[in-house]
Each structure stands twice: as structure tokens, then as C-alpha cells.
Coordinates of N, CA and C in Angstrom, one line a residue:
X1 N 58.0 87.0 64.3 CA 58.9 87.8 64.9 C 58.8 89.3 64.0
X2 N 58.6 90.3 64.6 CA 58.8 91.6 64.2 C 60.4 92.1 64.1
X3 N 60.9 92.5 63.2 CA 62.3 92.7 63.0 C 62.3 94.2 62.5
X4 N 63.3 95.1 63.2 CA 63.6 96.4 62.6 C 65.1 96.0 62.1
X5 N 65.3 96.5 60.9 CA 66.6 96.7 60.3 C 67.2 98.0 60.2
X6 N 68.3 98.1 60.9 CA 69.1 99.3 61.0 C 70.4 99.5 60.2
X7 N 70.8 100.1 59.3 CA 72.1 100.0 58.6 C 71.8 101.5 57.9
X8 N 73.2 102.0 57.6 CA 73.2 103.0 57.0 C 73.2 103.2 55.5
X9 N 73.4 101.8 55.2 CA 73.6 101.5 53.7 C 72.1 100.9 53.2
X10 N 71.5 101.3 52.4 CA 70.3 101.1 51.7 C 70.6 99.5 51.0
X11 N 71.7 99.2 50.3 CA 71.3 98.0 49.7 C 71.7 97.0 50.7
X12 N 72.3 97.1 52.2 CA 72.4 96.0 53.0 C 70.9 96.0 53.7
X13 N 70.2 96.9 53.9 CA 68.8 96.7 54.5 C 68.1 95.9 53.3
X14 N 68.2 96.3 52.0 CA 67.5 95.5 51.4 C 67.7 94.0 51.0
X15 N 69.0 93.7 51.4 CA 69.7 92.4 51.0 C 69.0 91.6 52.3
X16 N 68.8 92.2 53.7 CA 68.1 91.4 54.8 C 66.8 91.3 54.4
X17 N 66.1 92.1 53.7 CA 64.8 92.0 53.3 C 64.5 90.9 52.2
X18 N 65.7 90.8 51.4 CA 65.3 89.6 50.5 C 65.7 88.2 51.1
X19 N 66.5 88.2 52.0 CA 67.0 87.1 52.6 C 65.8 86.6 53.4
X20 N 64.8 87.5 54.2 CA 63.9 87.1 54.8 C 62.5 86.9 54.1
X21 N 62.4 87.3 52.6 CA 61.2 87.5 52.1 C 60.3 86.5 52.2
X22 N 60.9 85.2 51.8 CA 59.8 83.8 51.8 C 60.0 83.0 52.9
X23 N 60.6 83.7 54.1 CA 60.7 82.9 55.3 C 59.5 83.3 56.3
X24 N 58.7 82.2 56.5 CA 57.3 82.3 57.4 C 57.9 82.6 59.2
X25 N 57.0 83.6 59.4 CA 57.6 83.6 60.9 C 58.3 84.8 61.4
X26 N 58.8 85.5 60.0 CA 59.5 86.6 60.4 C 59.0 88.0 59.3
X27 N 58.8 89.0 60.1 CA 58.2 90.1 59.3 C 59.3 91.4 59.6
X28 N 59.6 92.0 58.7 CA 60.5 93.2 58.6 C 59.7 94.1 59.0
X29 N 59.3 94.7 59.8 CA 58.2 95.6 60.3 C 58.8 97.2 60.1
X30 N 60.0 97.6 59.8 CA 60.6 98.7 59.4 C 62.1 98.6 59.5
X31 N 62.5 99.7 58.7 CA 63.8 100.2 58.5 C 64.3 101.5 59.1
X32 N 65.5 101.8 59.5 CA 66.3 103.0 59.7 C 67.6 102.9 59.1
X33 N 68.0 104.2 58.9 CA 69.3 104.4 58.3 C 70.3 104.9 59.3
X34 N 70.0 105.4 60.3 CA 70.7 105.9 61.4 C 70.2 105.6 62.8
X35 N 71.2 105.9 63.8 CA 70.6 105.4 65.1 C 69.5 106.4 65.9
X36 N 69.5 107.5 65.6 CA 68.5 108.4 66.0 C 67.1 107.6 65.2
X37 N 67.1 107.7 64.1 CA 65.9 107.0 63.4 C 65.3 105.5 64.0
X38 N 66.4 104.8 64.5 CA 66.3 103.5 64.9 C 65.4 103.6 66.3
X39 N 65.7 104.6 67.1 CA 65.1 104.7 68.3 C 63.9 105.0 68.5
X40 N 63.8 106.0 67.4 CA 62.0 106.3 66.8 C 61.4 105.1 66.5
X41 N 62.0 104.3 65.6 CA 61.3 103.4 65.2 C 61.0 102.2 66.2
X42 N 61.9 101.9 67.0 CA 61.5 101.3 68.3 C 60.3 101.5 69.1
X43 N 60.1 103.0 69.3 CA 59.1 103.3 70.1 C 57.7 103.1 69.2
X44 N 57.9 103.5 67.9 CA 56.6 103.3 67.2 C 56.2 102.0 66.7
X45 N 56.9 101.0 66.6 CA 56.6 99.7 66.0 C 56.8 98.5 67.3
X46 N 57.6 98.8 68.1 CA 57.9 97.7 69.2 C 58.5 96.1 68.7
X47 N 59.5 96.8 68.1 CA 60.0 95.2 67.2 C 60.2 94.1 68.5
X48 N 60.3 93.0 68.3 CA 60.9 91.9 69.0 C 62.1 91.7 68.8
X49 N 62.8 92.3 67.6 CA 64.3 92.0 67.6 C 65.0 93.2 66.5
X50 N 66.1 93.7 66.7 CA 66.8 94.6 65.9 C 68.1 94.0 65.1
X51 N 68.0 94.0 63.8 CA 69.3 93.7 63.3 C 70.1 95.0 63.1
X52 N 71.2 95.1 63.8 CA 71.6 96.5 64.0 C 73.2 96.7 63.7
X53 N 73.3 97.6 62.7 CA 74.7 97.8 62.3 C 75.5 98.5 63.4
X54 N 76.8 98.1 63.6 CA 77.5 98.9 64.4 C 78.2 100.3 63.9
X55 N 78.6 100.3 62.8 CA 79.5 101.1 62.2 C 78.4 102.1 61.4
X56 N 78.0 103.2 62.2 CA 77.0 104.2 61.4 C 77.5 105.5 61.8
X57 N 77.4 106.5 60.9 CA 77.8 107.7 61.5 C 76.9 108.5 62.3
X58 N 77.3 109.5 63.3 CA 76.6 110.1 64.2 C 76.5 109.3 65.6
X59 N 75.7 108.3 65.5 CA 75.2 107.5 66.5 C 75.4 105.8 66.1
X60 N 76.5 105.4 66.7 CA 76.7 104.0 66.4 C 76.0 103.0 66.7
X61 N 75.9 101.8 66.6 CA 75.2 100.4 67.1 C 75.3 100.6 68.5
X62 N 76.4 100.5 69.1 CA 76.8 100.4 70.4 C 75.9 101.5 71.4
X63 N 76.2 102.7 70.6 CA 75.3 104.0 71.5 C 73.7 103.5 71.6
X64 N 73.4 103.1 70.1 CA 72.0 102.4 69.9 C 71.5 101.6 71.4
X65 N 72.5 100.8 71.5 CA 72.1 99.7 72.6 C 72.2 100.5 73.7
X66 N 72.9 101.4 74.0 CA 73.3 102.0 75.3 C 71.8 102.3 75.6
X67 N 71.0 103.2 74.9 CA 70.0 104.1 74.9 C 68.6 103.0 75.0
X68 N 68.7 101.4 74.2 CA 67.7 100.5 74.4 C 67.8 100.0 75.8
X69 N 69.0 99.9 76.3 CA 69.2 99.3 77.6 C 68.3 100.1 78.7
X70 N 67.9 101.2 78.3 CA 67.3 102.0 79.5 C 65.7 101.9 79.3
X71 N 65.4 101.2 78.2 CA 63.7 100.7 78.1 C 63.2 99.9 78.7
X72 N 62.2 100.0 79.3 CA 61.5 99.0 80.2 C 61.6 97.6 79.6
X73 N 61.1 97.5 78.4 CA 61.2 96.1 77.9 C 62.1 96.1 76.5
X74 N 63.2 96.1 76.2 CA 64.0 96.0 75.2 C 64.1 95.1 74.3
X75 N 63.9 95.4 73.1 CA 64.0 94.3 71.8 C 65.3 93.4 72.0
X76 N 65.3 92.2 71.6 CA 66.6 91.6 71.4 C 67.5 92.3 70.0
X77 N 68.7 92.0 70.3 CA 69.7 92.8 69.3 C 70.6 91.8 68.7
X78 N 70.8 92.0 67.3 CA 71.7 91.2 66.7 C 72.4 92.4 66.1
X79 N 73.7 92.1 66.2 CA 74.8 93.2 65.8 C 75.2 92.6 64.2
X80 N 75.6 93.6 63.4 CA 76.0 93.4 62.2 C 77.2 94.3 61.8
X81 N 78.2 94.0 61.0 CA 79.1 94.7 60.9 C 80.1 94.0 59.6
X82 N 80.8 94.9 58.9 CA 81.6 94.3 57.6 C 83.2 94.5 58.4
X83 N 83.4 94.7 59.3 CA 84.6 95.2 60.0 C 85.2 94.1 60.9
X84 N 86.1 93.7 60.6 CA 86.8 92.6 61.4 C 87.4 92.8 62.9
X85 N 87.6 94.2 63.2 CA 87.7 94.7 64.5 C 87.2 94.5 65.3
X86 N 85.7 94.4 65.3 CA 84.6 94.3 66.1 C 84.7 92.6 66.1
X87 N 85.2 92.1 66.8 CA 85.5 90.7 67.1 C 84.4 90.1 67.9
X88 N 84.1 89.0 67.8 CA 83.3 88.3 68.7 C 83.5 88.5 70.0
X89 N 84.7 88.2 70.5 CA 85.1 88.2 71.9 C 84.5 89.6 72.6
X90 N 84.4 90.8 72.0 CA 83.5 92.0 72.5 C 82.1 91.8 72.8
X91 N 81.5 90.7 72.1 CA 80.1 90.5 72.8 C 80.0 89.2 73.2
X92 N 80.9 88.6 74.2 CA 80.9 87.0 74.1 C 80.1 86.7 75.2
X93 N 78.8 86.8 74.9 CA 77.7 86.3 75.7 C 76.7 85.5 75.0
X94 N 76.2 84.3 75.4 CA 75.1 83.5 74.6 C 74.0 84.4 74.1
X95 N 73.9 85.3 74.8 CA 72.8 86.2 74.7 C 72.8 87.2 73.4
X96 N 73.9 87.6 73.0 CA 74.2 88.5 72.2 C 74.5 87.7 70.9
X97 N 73.6 88.5 69.9 CA 73.7 87.9 68.5 C 75.0 88.8 67.5
X98 N 75.8 88.2 66.7 CA 76.8 88.8 66.0 C 76.8 88.0 64.4
X99 N 76.7 89.1 63.4 CA 76.7 88.7 62.3 C 77.7 89.6 61.6
X100 N 78.6 88.9 60.5 CA 79.5 89.4 59.7 C 79.1 89.8 58.3
X101 N 79.2 90.7 57.9 CA 78.8 91.2 56.6 C 79.9 90.5 55.6
X102 N 79.3 89.8 54.2 CA 78.0 89.9 53.8 C 77.3 88.8 54.4
X103 N 76.1 89.1 54.9 CA 75.2 88.4 55.7 C 74.8 87.0 55.0
X104 N 74.9 86.0 55.3 CA 74.5 84.5 54.7 C 73.3 84.2 55.1
X105 N 72.3 83.4 54.3 CA 71.0 83.3 54.9 C 71.0 82.3 56.2
X106 N 71.8 81.4 55.9 CA 72.0 80.3 56.7 C 72.2 81.0 58.2
X107 N 73.1 81.9 58.2 CA 73.9 82.4 59.5 C 72.4 83.3 60.0
X108 N 72.1 84.0 59.3 CA 70.9 85.1 59.7 C 69.8 84.0 60.6
X109 N 69.3 83.0 59.6 CA 68.2 82.2 60.4 C 68.4 81.7 61.8
X110 N 69.7 81.2 61.6 CA 70.2 80.7 62.9 C 70.2 81.5 64.4
X111 N 70.9 82.6 63.9 CA 70.8 83.7 65.1 C 69.4 84.3 65.3
X112 N 68.5 84.2 64.3 CA 67.0 84.8 64.4 C 66.6 83.5 65.6
X113 N 66.7 82.2 65.2 CA 66.2 81.2 66.1 C 66.6 81.5 67.4
X114 N 68.1 81.6 67.7 CA 68.5 82.0 68.9 C 68.1 82.8 69.6
X115 N 67.8 83.9 68.9 CA 67.1 85.3 69.5 C 65.6 85.3 70.0
X116 N 65.0 84.2 69.3 CA 63.6 84.0 69.4 C 63.4 83.5 70.9
X117 N 64.3 82.7 71.4 CA 64.3 81.8 72.5 C 64.6 82.7 73.6
X118 N 65.3 84.0 73.6 CA 65.9 84.7 74.6 C 64.6 85.2 75.7
X119 N 64.5 85.1 76.7 CA 63.8 85.9 77.9 C 64.2 87.2 78.1
X120 N 63.4 87.8 78.6 CA 63.5 89.2 79.2 C 65.0 89.4 79.8
X121 N 65.1 88.6 80.7 CA 66.2 88.8 81.5 C 67.7 88.7 80.7
X122 N 67.5 87.7 79.5 CA 68.7 87.5 78.8 C 68.8 88.9 77.8
X123 N 67.8 89.4 77.3 CA 68.0 90.6 76.6 C 68.6 91.5 77.6
X124 N 68.2 91.8 78.5 CA 68.7 92.8 79.6 C 70.3 92.5 79.7
X125 N 70.5 91.1 79.9 CA 72.3 90.9 80.1 C 72.7 91.3 78.8
X126 N 72.2 91.0 77.5 CA 73.0 91.2 76.3 C 72.9 92.8 76.1
X127 N 72.1 93.8 76.5 CA 72.1 95.0 76.3 C 73.1 95.8 77.4
X128 N 73.4 95.0 78.4 CA 74.1 95.4 79.5 C 75.6 95.3 78.9
X129 N 75.9 94.2 78.5 CA 77.2 93.9 77.8 C 77.6 95.1 76.8
X130 N 76.4 95.1 75.8 CA 76.9 96.3 74.9 C 77.0 97.7 75.5
X131 N 76.5 97.8 76.6 CA 76.5 99.1 77.5 C 77.8 99.1 78.1
X132 N 78.4 98.2 78.3 CA 79.8 98.1 78.9 C 80.6 98.5 77.7
X133 N 80.3 97.9 76.6 CA 81.5 98.4 75.6 C 81.2 99.8 74.8
X134 N 80.3 100.4 75.5 CA 80.2 101.8 74.9 C 81.3 102.7 75.5
X135 N 82.4 102.9 75.0 CA 83.4 103.7 75.6 C 83.4 105.2 75.3
X136 N 82.5 105.7 74.2 CA 82.6 107.1 73.9 C 81.1 107.4 73.5
X137 N 80.4 107.7 74.5 CA 79.1 107.9 74.2 C 79.0 109.4 73.7
X138 N 77.9 109.8 72.8 CA 78.2 111.2 72.3 C 76.8 111.9 72.2
X139 N 75.8 111.3 72.7 CA 74.3 112.1 73.0 C 73.7 111.8 74.1
X140 N 72.9 112.7 74.3 CA 71.7 112.3 75.4 C 70.4 112.2 74.4
X141 N 69.6 111.3 74.7 CA 68.5 110.9 74.2 C 67.3 111.5 75.0
X142 N 66.3 112.4 74.6 CA 65.2 113.1 75.5 C 64.0 112.9 74.6
X143 N 63.2 112.8 75.1 CA 61.8 113.0 74.2 C 61.1 114.3 74.5
X144 N 60.7 114.7 73.3 CA 59.9 116.3 73.4 C 58.9 116.1 72.2
X145 N 57.6 116.4 72.9 CA 56.5 116.5 72.1 C 56.3 115.1 71.3
X146 N 56.4 114.2 71.9 CA 56.3 112.8 71.0 C 57.4 112.3 70.2
X147 N 58.5 113.0 70.2 CA 59.4 112.9 69.1 C 60.9 112.9 70.1
X148 N 61.7 111.9 69.5 CA 63.0 111.9 70.4 C 64.0 113.0 69.7
X149 N 64.7 113.4 70.8 CA 65.7 114.6 70.4 C 67.2 114.1 70.9
X150 N 67.9 114.3 70.1 CA 69.2 113.8 70.4 C 70.2 115.0 70.6
X151 N 70.9 115.1 71.7 CA 71.4 116.2 72.2 C 73.0 115.8 72.4
X152 N 74.0 116.6 71.2 CA 75.2 116.2 71.3 C 75.7 116.3 73.1
X153 N 76.6 115.3 73.5 CA 77.1 115.5 74.8 C 77.9 116.9 74.6
X154 N 78.5 117.1 73.9 CA 79.6 118.4 73.6 C 78.9 119.8 73.8
X155 N 77.5 119.7 73.8 CA 76.7 120.9 73.8 C 76.2 121.1 75.3
X156 N 76.3 120.0 76.1 CA 75.6 120.0 77.2 C 76.5 120.9 78.4
X157 N 75.8 121.9 79.0 CA 76.5 122.4 79.9 C 76.3 121.7 81.2
X158 N 75.2 121.7 81.7 CA 74.8 120.6 83.0 C 74.0 120.0 83.1
X159 N 73.8 118.9 84.2 CA 72.6 118.1 84.3 C 72.2 118.3 85.7
X160 N 71.1 118.5 86.0 CA 70.5 118.8 87.4 C 69.3 118.2 87.7
X161 N 69.5 117.5 88.9 CA 68.2 116.4 89.2 C 67.3 117.1 89.8
X162 N 66.0 116.6 89.7 CA 65.2 117.1 90.6 C 64.2 115.6 90.8
X163 N 64.2 115.2 91.8 CA 63.5 113.8 92.5 C 64.0 112.6 91.1
X164 N 62.8 112.5 90.5 CA 63.1 111.3 89.3 C 63.5 111.7 88.1
X165 N 63.7 113.1 87.9 CA 63.8 113.7 86.7 C 65.2 114.4 86.6
X166 N 65.7 114.6 85.4 CA 66.8 115.5 85.5 C 67.0 116.4 84.3
X167 N 67.1 117.6 84.6 CA 67.1 118.5 83.5 C 68.4 118.8 82.8
X168 N 68.5 118.9 81.4 CA 69.7 118.9 80.8 C 70.0 120.4 79.9
X169 N 70.7 121.2 80.9 CA 71.1 122.6 80.1 C 72.0 122.5 79.1
X170 N 71.5 122.6 78.0 CA 72.7 122.7 76.8 C 72.5 123.9 75.8
X171 N 73.2 123.8 74.7 CA 73.3 124.9 73.9 C 71.8 125.7 73.2
X172 N 71.2 125.1 73.1 CA 69.6 125.3 72.6 C 68.7 125.4 73.5
X173 N 68.9 125.3 74.7 CA 67.8 125.6 76.0 C 68.0 124.4 77.0
X174 N 66.9 123.7 77.4 CA 66.9 122.7 78.4 C 65.9 121.7 78.1
X175 N 66.2 120.6 78.4 CA 64.9 119.6 78.5 C 64.9 118.7 79.4
X176 N 63.9 117.9 79.9 CA 63.8 117.3 80.9 C 64.2 115.7 80.6
X177 N 65.0 114.6 80.9 CA 65.1 113.3 80.8 C 64.9 112.7 82.2
X178 N 64.7 111.2 81.8 CA 64.5 110.1 83.0 C 65.4 109.6 83.3
X179 N 66.7 109.6 82.6 CA 67.9 108.9 82.9 C 68.5 109.6 84.6
X180 N 69.0 108.5 85.1 CA 69.5 108.9 86.3 C 70.7 109.7 86.3
X181 N 71.0 110.4 87.5 CA 72.2 111.2 87.4 C 73.5 110.4 87.6
X182 N 73.1 109.2 88.6 CA 74.1 108.4 88.9 C 74.6 107.7 87.3
X183 N 73.7 107.3 86.4 CA 73.9 106.7 85.4 C 74.9 107.3 84.4
X184 N 74.5 109.1 84.5 CA 75.1 109.8 83.6 C 76.6 110.1 84.1
X185 N 76.5 110.1 85.2 CA 78.0 110.2 86.0 C 78.9 109.1 85.6
X186 N 78.3 107.9 85.5 CA 79.2 106.7 85.3 C 79.5 106.5 83.8
X187 N 78.6 107.1 82.9 CA 79.0 107.1 81.6 C 79.9 108.3 81.0
X188 N 79.9 109.5 82.0 CA 80.5 110.8 81.2 C 81.4 111.3 82.4
X189 N 81.9 110.3 83.3 CA 82.8 111.0 84.1 C 84.1 111.5 83.7
X190 N 84.5 111.3 82.7 CA 86.0 111.9 82.1 C 85.6 113.4 81.8
X191 N 84.1 113.6 81.4 CA 83.8 115.2 80.8 C 83.1 115.7 81.8
X192 N 82.7 115.1 82.7 CA 81.4 115.8 83.7 C 82.2 115.5 85.4
X193 N 81.8 116.7 86.1 CA 82.5 116.6 87.4 C 81.2 116.6 88.2
X194 N 81.1 116.1 89.5 CA 79.9 116.3 90.4 C 80.1 117.3 91.1
X195 N 79.2 118.4 91.1 CA 79.4 119.7 92.2 C 78.5 119.4 93.6
X196 N 77.7 118.7 93.3 CA 76.5 118.6 94.5 C 75.7 117.3 94.4
X197 N 75.0 117.0 95.2 CA 74.3 115.6 95.0 C 73.2 115.4 93.9
X198 N 72.7 116.9 93.6 CA 71.8 117.0 92.5 C 72.5 117.5 91.1
X199 N 73.9 117.7 90.9 CA 74.5 118.2 89.6 C 75.7 117.7 89.2
X200 N 75.6 117.8 88.0 CA 77.0 117.3 87.4 C 77.1 118.6 86.3
X201 N 78.3 119.0 86.4 CA 78.6 120.1 85.5 C 79.8 119.6 84.6
X202 N 79.6 119.9 83.0 CA 81.0 119.7 82.3 C 82.1 120.6 82.5
X203 N 83.4 119.6 82.6 CA 84.6 120.1 83.2 C 85.1 121.7 82.3
X204 N 84.7 121.5 80.9 CA 85.3 122.4 80.2 C 84.3 123.7 80.1
X205 N 83.1 123.6 80.9 CA 82.1 124.6 81.1 C 82.2 125.7 82.1
X206 N 83.1 125.0 82.8 CA 83.7 125.7 84.5 C 84.4 126.9 83.9
X207 N 83.8 128.1 84.4 CA 84.8 129.3 84.0 C 85.2 130.0 85.1
X208 N 84.9 129.5 86.6 CA 85.6 129.9 88.0 C 84.4 129.5 88.8
X209 N 84.9 130.1 90.2 CA 84.2 130.1 91.2 C 83.6 131.3 91.8
X210 N 82.5 131.3 92.6 CA 82.2 132.7 93.0 C 81.7 132.4 94.5
X211 N 81.3 133.4 95.2 CA 80.5 132.9 96.5 C 79.4 134.1 96.8
X212 N 78.4 133.4 97.4 CA 77.1 134.1 97.4 C 77.4 135.2 98.8
X213 N 76.3 135.9 99.0 CA 76.3 136.7 100.1 C 76.1 136.2 101.4
X214 N 76.1 134.9 101.5 CA 76.0 134.2 102.6 C 77.3 133.0 102.8
X215 N 78.2 133.2 101.6 CA 79.2 132.4 101.7 C 79.1 131.1 100.8
X216 N 78.1 130.9 100.3 CA 77.9 129.5 99.5 C 78.9 129.8 98.5
X217 N 79.6 128.4 98.2 CA 80.7 128.6 97.0 C 79.7 128.2 95.7
X218 N 79.9 128.7 94.6 CA 79.2 128.4 93.5 C 80.0 128.4 92.3
X219 N 79.8 127.5 91.2 CA 80.2 127.3 90.0 C 79.7 128.3 89.0
X220 N 80.6 129.0 88.2 CA 80.1 130.0 87.0 C 80.3 129.2 85.8
X221 N 79.4 129.2 85.1 CA 79.1 128.3 83.8 C 79.6 129.2 82.8
X222 N 80.6 128.8 81.5 CA 81.0 129.6 80.7 C 80.0 129.9 79.6
X223 N 79.7 131.1 79.1 CA 79.0 131.8 78.0 C 77.4 131.5 78.6
X224 N 77.0 131.3 79.8 CA 75.8 131.4 80.3 C 75.6 132.1 81.5
X225 N 74.5 132.5 81.9 CA 74.6 133.2 83.2 C 74.3 132.6 84.5
X226 N 74.2 131.2 84.2 CA 74.0 130.1 85.4 C 75.0 130.1 86.4
X227 N 74.6 130.0 87.6 CA 75.4 129.6 88.9 C 75.0 128.5 89.5
X228 N 75.8 127.5 89.7 CA 75.2 126.3 90.5 C 76.1 126.1 91.8
X229 N 75.4 126.0 92.7 CA 75.7 125.7 94.5 C 76.7 124.6 94.2
X230 N 77.8 124.6 95.1 CA 78.6 123.5 95.4 C 78.5 123.0 96.7
X231 N 78.2 122.1 96.8 CA 77.8 121.4 98.3 C 79.1 121.3 99.0
X232 N 79.0 121.5 100.2 CA 80.4 121.5 101.1 C 81.0 120.2 101.0
X233 N 80.4 119.0 100.8 CA 81.2 117.9 100.5 C 82.3 118.0 99.3
X234 N 81.8 118.8 98.1 CA 82.5 118.8 97.2 C 83.4 120.1 97.0
X235 N 83.4 120.8 98.0 CA 84.1 122.3 97.5 C 85.7 121.9 97.4
X236 N 86.2 121.4 98.2 CA 87.8 121.0 98.2 C 88.2 120.5 96.4
X237 N 87.2 119.3 96.2 CA 87.5 118.9 95.0 C 87.3 119.8 94.1
X238 N 86.3 120.6 94.0 CA 86.0 121.4 92.8 C 87.1 122.6 92.8
X239 N 87.3 123.0 93.9 CA 88.5 124.3 94.1 C 89.9 123.3 93.6
X240 N 90.0 122.3 93.8 CA 91.3 121.6 93.4 C 91.3 121.6 91.8
X241 N 90.2 121.3 91.3 CA 90.0 120.7 89.8 C 90.1 122.4 89.0
X242 N 89.7 123.4 89.7 CA 89.7 124.6 89.1 C 91.2 125.1 88.8
X243 N 91.9 125.0 90.0 CA 93.2 125.5 90.1 C 94.4 124.4 89.6
X244 N 94.0 123.2 89.1 CA 95.1 122.5 88.6 C 94.9 122.1 87.1
X245 N 93.7 122.8 86.5 CA 93.5 122.4 85.3 C 94.2 123.3 84.2

């Protein structure tokens, strides 16, 4: 079993290495010190399992699990943490591994054995549970020139769909992702509003409404020149939002 160890503390990563050093059948194929690096290591090494710290800066373990859930063949995940507030009931399924720090060898080996028996459906169930627990997603994950790019949600102006791809317009330009507009809407409904079947706009980026020469209502976006058409189905809702905010 190839294992990726993800923790922002080097001592924690080295401890897991030492606990598994003389155990046959387990190979630590890579390490990562943050969520962004973890996603890159998953693509590069295709591990069978991730030992994933929950509390990390920038992108925590739950958000990493959210991005893993979108992969076609995600690895199994065992969450690790030193903090008691992340209690077992938060991940109460047989498919979810969970270890409290300091990790003991007996607990680690038991969890690894349980994870070894998981089939693909159980792995997907586990990640879906983690996805449901991701209350505050902070990034969009995009591939660019073979690398993963993390775009802060707060930097996004809008998402616009074109068939199976979605364009993310953000402060530094734009990038194409494969995540569906519906999935984005489910995750980000508090911060984004649908203006058309193919577009979501950041609520705090809407500067006003305008009309085209043929009477089509458009949303004007703060700090950029882009104007996006509002479908007739959404005009009343968008007008109400602009009026009441």
C-alpha cells in the first residue's frame, strides 16, 4: 500500500515514517506539508491512501478531501488531528478513518488494515461525507500547464459554463476547470448568485444592472469591464438582490 503523508508539521510526518519503517506492505511514497502540495502529490504518485491532517493553514484537510472527491479514482483517506473538537461523530461512517495525535502504532496499523479493505464505492462514500462537512470552501482548484493552481474564492468574479467546462474569471485572469456549475452553486450559494443557466456571479462583485440596446438585462461587474446577460427567468431575483442588499 502506497501512502501519502500530509501534515504541516515536519515532526508529525517523520513520526508516521518511523512508525511504518519496519512494517512490510506499507510504503510512504511521498509527503506534503500543505493541501495544495497534497493535491499535486496525489496526481504525481497516485497513492492508495492519504494520512491527512485536518488543521492546516490555507487549505485544511477537509477542503483537500472535497477536491479529492472530484477525482475519478480517489485514494482512501485517514484523517489525523490533535484537536478534540473534531470528534468522531463528524465522520461517523465505517468508511472513514480517523486518528487522534499523538498517533500510536497500534492504532495506525489497525486503521491502515481497515482502509486496505475499502472498495471504490466505500472510498467515494467516505469522501462524500467529508465533502458534506466542508462548511467553508476557500479555493478553486484548476490545472494549468501540468500544475495545480489554487484560486482563492474571494478573488473570483464569476463562473461561466460552456458545455462540460467552466471558465473562472478572477483577479489574475481566467482559467478553465472541469467542475460543474451545479456543484459550484451547491458549495458557494452564500457567496454567489445564479444569473443565467450558464453563469454564477459573486454577490459582492455586482456593481449594478444595465440594459442592452435590445432590452436585455445585464449585470455589471465591479472593477472589470465584463457585463453578463441575466436570463429572463432570473431577472426578478437579481433586481431584488441589487435593490435590497
